[in-house]
Amino acid sequence: MSMSIPPSIRSRRLAMLSSLAFVALLPAPALAQTVTDKAVLLFRDACLATAPSFDKAMAAAKKYGVKPQMDLGASVVGMAADGSFSLQVRGKKECAVTAEANPGPEVAAQFASLVAQVSGKPAAGLSTGAPVTITLHGQTYVVRHDRKGGEAYVIVNASGL
């Protein structure tokens, strides 16, 4: 037994298929910058992922070869065995990754893209190197990439400023 599709349903189906075909022709949205720099990845996994307490930052840094070097009570400092990057954590206040200088725009673009992904702010606004305010896990932070004498990726809880 064959059923006939009413014209109204047929026309809606045709309109829907036409819309889908049109959407398929639209350009894809720009994809986020792929993060490959170890120090930026460390900042993502140790600082951004463990905010707001940062209490598990040093544990997260172990997969990057960072070992605790100094426990200063309120702060903990760790470093990669080759000395190429380090992690500094200050309680619920601050988390920072420092690394050897990495000339060129690539690492700055990766950092800006990463912060844009977690904050929802456009990456273009983050590429100036100026501190930016973001909200993460319900807390307000100031984030900065300082390139003087090396690379420093810092997130500071704004309530402590």
PDB file of C-alpha atoms in Angstrom:
ATOM      1  CA  MET A   1       0.000   0.000   0.000  1.00  0.00           C
ATOM      2  CA  SER A   2       1.484   3.328  -1.014  1.00  0.00           C
ATOM      3  CA  MET A   3       0.735   6.545   0.815  1.00  0.00           C
ATOM      4  CA  SER A   4       0.769   9.841  -0.894  1.00  0.00           C
ATOM      5  CA  ILE A   5       2.506  12.756   0.859  1.00  0.00           C
ATOM      6  CA  PRO A   6       0.224  15.760   1.085  1.00  0.00           C
ATOM      7  CA  PRO A   7       1.464  18.814  -0.855  1.00  0.00           C
ATOM      8  CA  SER A   8       1.819  20.958   2.291  1.00  0.00           C
ATOM      9  CA  ILE A   9       4.246  18.478   3.878  1.00  0.00           C
ATOM     10  CA  ARG A  10       6.086  18.046   0.585  1.00  0.00           C
ATOM     11  CA  SER A  11       6.635  21.808   0.265  1.00  0.00           C
ATOM     12  CA  ARG A  12       7.821  22.108   3.896  1.00  0.00           C
ATOM     13  CA  ARG A  13      10.237  19.249   3.334  1.00  0.00           C
ATOM     14  CA  LEU A  14      11.546  20.895   0.181  1.00  0.00           C
ATOM     15  CA  ALA A  15      11.963  24.229   2.005  1.00  0.00           C
ATOM     16  CA  MET A  16      13.834  22.520   4.850  1.00  0.00           C
ATOM     17  CA  LEU A  17      16.174  20.710   2.436  1.00  0.00           C
ATOM     18  CA  SER A  18      16.814  23.978   0.583  1.00  0.00           C
ATOM     19  CA  SER A  19      17.690  25.691   3.887  1.00  0.00           C
ATOM     20  CA  LEU A  20      20.076  22.898   4.819  1.00  0.00           C
ATOM     21  CA  ALA A  21      21.760  23.116   1.424  1.00  0.00           C
ATOM     22  CA  PHE A  22      22.181  26.885   1.871  1.00  0.00           C
ATOM     23  CA  VAL A  23      23.684  26.486   5.362  1.00  0.00           C
ATOM     24  CA  ALA A  24      26.137  23.917   4.001  1.00  0.00           C
ATOM     25  CA  LEU A  25      27.421  26.543   1.551  1.00  0.00           C
ATOM     26  CA  LEU A  26      28.147  29.134   4.281  1.00  0.00           C
ATOM     27  CA  PRO A  27      31.783  29.483   5.327  1.00  0.00           C
ATOM     28  CA  ALA A  28      32.694  27.672   8.531  1.00  0.00           C
ATOM     29  CA  PRO A  29      33.358  29.900  11.542  1.00  0.00           C
ATOM     30  CA  ALA A  30      37.001  30.604  12.231  1.00  0.00           C
ATOM     31  CA  LEU A  31      38.452  27.845  14.355  1.00  0.00           C
ATOM     32  CA  ALA A  32      40.398  28.667  17.476  1.00  0.00           C
ATOM     33  CA  GLN A  33      44.179  28.733  17.214  1.00  0.00           C
ATOM     34  CA  THR A  34      45.638  25.319  17.935  1.00  0.00           C
ATOM     35  CA  VAL A  35      47.706  25.433  21.118  1.00  0.00           C
ATOM     36  CA  THR A  36      51.024  23.617  20.752  1.00  0.00           C
ATOM     37  CA  ASP A  37      53.396  25.668  22.920  1.00  0.00           C
ATOM     38  CA  LYS A  38      54.215  23.709  26.100  1.00  0.00           C
ATOM     39  CA  ALA A  39      54.157  26.753  28.368  1.00  0.00           C
ATOM     40  CA  VAL A  40      50.739  27.847  27.060  1.00  0.00           C
ATOM     41  CA  LEU A  41      49.462  24.280  27.472  1.00  0.00           C
ATOM     42  CA  LEU A  42      50.845  24.257  31.017  1.00  0.00           C
ATOM     43  CA  PHE A  43      49.034  27.550  31.734  1.00  0.00           C
ATOM     44  CA  ARG A  44      45.802  26.014  30.416  1.00  0.00           C
ATOM     45  CA  ASP A  45      46.063  22.786  32.399  1.00  0.00           C
ATOM     46  CA  ALA A  46      47.640  24.066  35.610  1.00  0.00           C
ATOM     47  CA  CYS A  47      46.245  27.580  35.969  1.00  0.00           C
ATOM     48  CA  LEU A  48      42.993  27.888  34.041  1.00  0.00           C
ATOM     49  CA  ALA A  49      41.785  24.351  34.741  1.00  0.00           C
ATOM     50  CA  THR A  50      42.434  24.519  38.491  1.00  0.00           C
ATOM     51  CA  ALA A  51      41.015  28.004  39.129  1.00  0.00           C
ATOM     52  CA  PRO A  52      39.719  29.384  41.448  1.00  0.00           C
ATOM     53  CA  SER A  53      41.757  27.580  44.127  1.00  0.00           C
ATOM     54  CA  PHE A  54      44.819  26.607  42.033  1.00  0.00           C
ATOM     55  CA  ASP A  55      45.367  23.894  44.667  1.00  0.00           C
ATOM     56  CA  LYS A  56      45.832  21.171  42.060  1.00  0.00           C
ATOM     57  CA  ALA A  57      48.017  23.264  39.736  1.00  0.00           C
ATOM     58  CA  MET A  58      51.297  21.637  40.730  1.00  0.00           C
ATOM     59  CA  ALA A  59      49.803  18.158  40.362  1.00  0.00           C
ATOM     60  CA  ALA A  60      48.540  19.100  36.868  1.00  0.00           C
ATOM     61  CA  ALA A  61      52.014  20.411  35.989  1.00  0.00           C
ATOM     62  CA  LYS A  62      53.649  17.042  36.668  1.00  0.00           C
ATOM     63  CA  LYS A  63      52.604  15.762  33.238  1.00  0.00           C
ATOM     64  CA  TYR A  64      54.788  18.538  31.782  1.00  0.00           C
ATOM     65  CA  GLY A  65      57.765  17.468  33.857  1.00  0.00           C
ATOM     66  CA  VAL A  66      57.384  20.258  36.418  1.00  0.00           C
ATOM     67  CA  LYS A  67      58.535  19.304  39.894  1.00  0.00           C
ATOM     68  CA  PRO A  68      58.046  21.399  43.017  1.00  0.00           C
ATOM     69  CA  GLN A  69      61.289  23.216  43.865  1.00  0.00           C
ATOM     70  CA  MET A  70      60.315  25.563  46.701  1.00  0.00           C
ATOM     71  CA  ASP A  71      57.417  25.672  49.099  1.00  0.00           C
ATOM     72  CA  LEU A  72      57.273  29.164  50.536  1.00  0.00           C
ATOM     73  CA  GLY A  73      54.162  28.591  52.608  1.00  0.00           C
ATOM     74  CA  ALA A  74      51.731  30.808  50.735  1.00  0.00           C
ATOM     75  CA  SER A  75      53.486  30.108  47.410  1.00  0.00           C
ATOM     76  CA  VAL A  76      54.839  27.070  45.609  1.00  0.00           C
ATOM     77  CA  VAL A  77      57.357  27.186  42.762  1.00  0.00           C
ATOM     78  CA  GLY A  78      58.084  24.341  40.384  1.00  0.00           C
ATOM     79  CA  MET A  79      60.315  23.972  37.364  1.00  0.00           C
ATOM     80  CA  ALA A  80      60.794  21.670  34.394  1.00  0.00           C
ATOM     81  CA  ALA A  81      63.967  19.572  34.639  1.00  0.00           C
ATOM     82  CA  ASP A  82      65.527  21.392  31.685  1.00  0.00           C
ATOM     83  CA  GLY A  83      64.672  24.809  33.162  1.00  0.00           C
ATOM     84  CA  SER A  84      62.695  25.834  30.083  1.00  0.00           C
ATOM     85  CA  PHE A  85      59.570  26.772  32.038  1.00  0.00           C
ATOM     86  CA  SER A  86      58.296  27.121  35.576  1.00  0.00           C
ATOM     87  CA  LEU A  87      55.056  27.354  37.515  1.00  0.00           C
ATOM     88  CA  GLN A  88      54.386  29.668  40.443  1.00  0.00           C
ATOM     89  CA  VAL A  89      51.203  29.334  42.490  1.00  0.00           C
ATOM     90  CA  ARG A  90      50.105  31.652  45.267  1.00  0.00           C
ATOM     91  CA  GLY A  91      47.116  30.142  47.082  1.00  0.00           C
ATOM     92  CA  LYS A  92      43.754  31.245  45.736  1.00  0.00           C
ATOM     93  CA  LYS A  93      45.312  34.421  44.406  1.00  0.00           C
ATOM     94  CA  GLU A  94      47.628  33.816  41.471  1.00  0.00           C
ATOM     95  CA  CYS A  95      48.990  31.244  39.051  1.00  0.00           C
ATOM     96  CA  ALA A  96      51.780  31.988  36.591  1.00  0.00           C
ATOM     97  CA  VAL A  97      53.855  30.141  34.037  1.00  0.00           C
ATOM     98  CA  THR A  98      57.183  31.553  32.904  1.00  0.00           C
ATOM     99  CA  ALA A  99      59.176  30.310  29.942  1.00  0.00           C
ATOM    100  CA  GLU A 100      62.169  31.121  27.808  1.00  0.00           C
ATOM    101  CA  ALA A 101      61.609  33.806  25.184  1.00  0.00           C
ATOM    102  CA  ASN A 102      59.752  32.551  22.156  1.00  0.00           C
ATOM    103  CA  PRO A 103      60.160  35.264  19.488  1.00  0.00           C
ATOM    104  CA  GLY A 104      57.490  35.900  16.924  1.00  0.00           C
ATOM    105  CA  PRO A 105      53.723  36.221  17.078  1.00  0.00           C
ATOM    106  CA  GLU A 106      52.819  32.516  17.256  1.00  0.00           C
ATOM    107  CA  VAL A 107      52.937  32.017  21.028  1.00  0.00           C
ATOM    108  CA  ALA A 108      51.081  35.300  21.652  1.00  0.00           C
ATOM    109  CA  ALA A 109      48.355  34.201  19.232  1.00  0.00           C
ATOM    110  CA  GLN A 110      48.057  30.826  20.972  1.00  0.00           C
ATOM    111  CA  PHE A 111      47.742  32.486  24.388  1.00  0.00           C
ATOM    112  CA  ALA A 112      45.169  35.011  23.125  1.00  0.00           C
ATOM    113  CA  SER A 113      43.156  32.227  21.502  1.00  0.00           C
ATOM    114  CA  LEU A 114      43.228  30.135  24.672  1.00  0.00           C
ATOM    115  CA  VAL A 115      42.050  33.006  26.873  1.00  0.00           C
ATOM    116  CA  ALA A 116      39.371  33.858  24.296  1.00  0.00           C
ATOM    117  CA  GLN A 117      38.112  30.265  24.400  1.00  0.00           C
ATOM    118  CA  VAL A 118      37.693  30.239  28.169  1.00  0.00           C
ATOM    119  CA  SER A 119      36.450  33.824  28.525  1.00  0.00           C
ATOM    120  CA  GLY A 120      34.307  34.300  25.440  1.00  0.00           C
ATOM    121  CA  LYS A 121      36.192  37.503  24.603  1.00  0.00           C
ATOM    122  CA  PRO A 122      37.458  37.955  21.035  1.00  0.00           C
ATOM    123  CA  ALA A 123      41.079  36.897  20.618  1.00  0.00           C
ATOM    124  CA  ALA A 124      41.892  40.062  18.661  1.00  0.00           C
ATOM    125  CA  GLY A 125      41.267  42.161  21.769  1.00  0.00           C
ATOM    126  CA  LEU A 126      43.719  40.046  23.771  1.00  0.00           C
ATOM    127  CA  SER A 127      46.661  40.276  21.421  1.00  0.00           C
ATOM    128  CA  THR A 128      47.863  43.710  22.588  1.00  0.00           C
ATOM    129  CA  GLY A 129      49.657  42.292  25.634  1.00  0.00           C
ATOM    130  CA  ALA A 130      47.683  44.520  27.992  1.00  0.00           C
ATOM    131  CA  PRO A 131      46.024  42.887  31.005  1.00  0.00           C
ATOM    132  CA  VAL A 132      42.439  41.785  30.421  1.00  0.00           C
ATOM    133  CA  THR A 133      39.691  41.026  32.888  1.00  0.00           C
ATOM    134  CA  ILE A 134      37.851  37.734  32.471  1.00  0.00           C
ATOM    135  CA  THR A 135      35.285  35.776  34.428  1.00  0.00           C
ATOM    136  CA  LEU A 136      36.076  32.127  35.025  1.00  0.00           C
ATOM    137  CA  HIS A 137      34.192  29.743  37.315  1.00  0.00           C
ATOM    138  CA  GLY A 138      32.217  32.681  38.690  1.00  0.00           C
ATOM    139  CA  GLN A 139      35.348  34.613  39.722  1.00  0.00           C
ATOM    140  CA  THR A 140      36.873  37.710  38.143  1.00  0.00           C
ATOM    141  CA  TYR A 141      40.526  37.508  37.120  1.00  0.00           C
ATOM    142  CA  VAL A 142      43.129  39.661  35.471  1.00  0.00           C
ATOM    143  CA  VAL A 143      45.082  37.756  32.820  1.00  0.00           C
ATOM    144  CA  ARG A 144      48.271  38.919  31.169  1.00  0.00           C
ATOM    145  CA  HIS A 145      51.005  37.769  28.817  1.00  0.00           C
ATOM    146  CA  ASP A 146      54.246  39.615  29.510  1.00  0.00           C
ATOM    147  CA  ARG A 147      57.027  39.110  26.959  1.00  0.00           C
ATOM    148  CA  LYS A 148      59.824  41.126  28.597  1.00  0.00           C
ATOM    149  CA  GLY A 149      62.851  38.881  29.094  1.00  0.00           C
ATOM    150  CA  GLY A 150      60.884  35.737  28.289  1.00  0.00           C
ATOM    151  CA  GLU A 151      57.264  34.657  28.353  1.00  0.00           C
ATOM    152  CA  ALA A 152      55.077  35.052  31.444  1.00  0.00           C
ATOM    153  CA  TYR A 153      51.457  33.915  31.460  1.00  0.00           C
ATOM    154  CA  VAL A 154      49.679  35.156  34.579  1.00  0.00           C
ATOM    155  CA  ILE A 155      46.197  34.883  36.057  1.00  0.00           C
ATOM    156  CA  VAL A 156      45.433  36.841  39.236  1.00  0.00           C
ATOM    157  CA  ASN A 157      42.211  36.817  41.210  1.00  0.00           C
ATOM    158  CA  ALA A 158      40.899  40.377  40.905  1.00  0.00           C
ATOM    159  CA  SER A 159      39.496  40.339  44.434  1.00  0.00           C
ATOM    160  CA  GLY A 160      43.054  40.381  45.756  1.00  0.00           C
ATOM    161  CA  LEU A 161      44.095  43.470  43.798  1.00  0.00           C
TER     162      LEU A 161
END
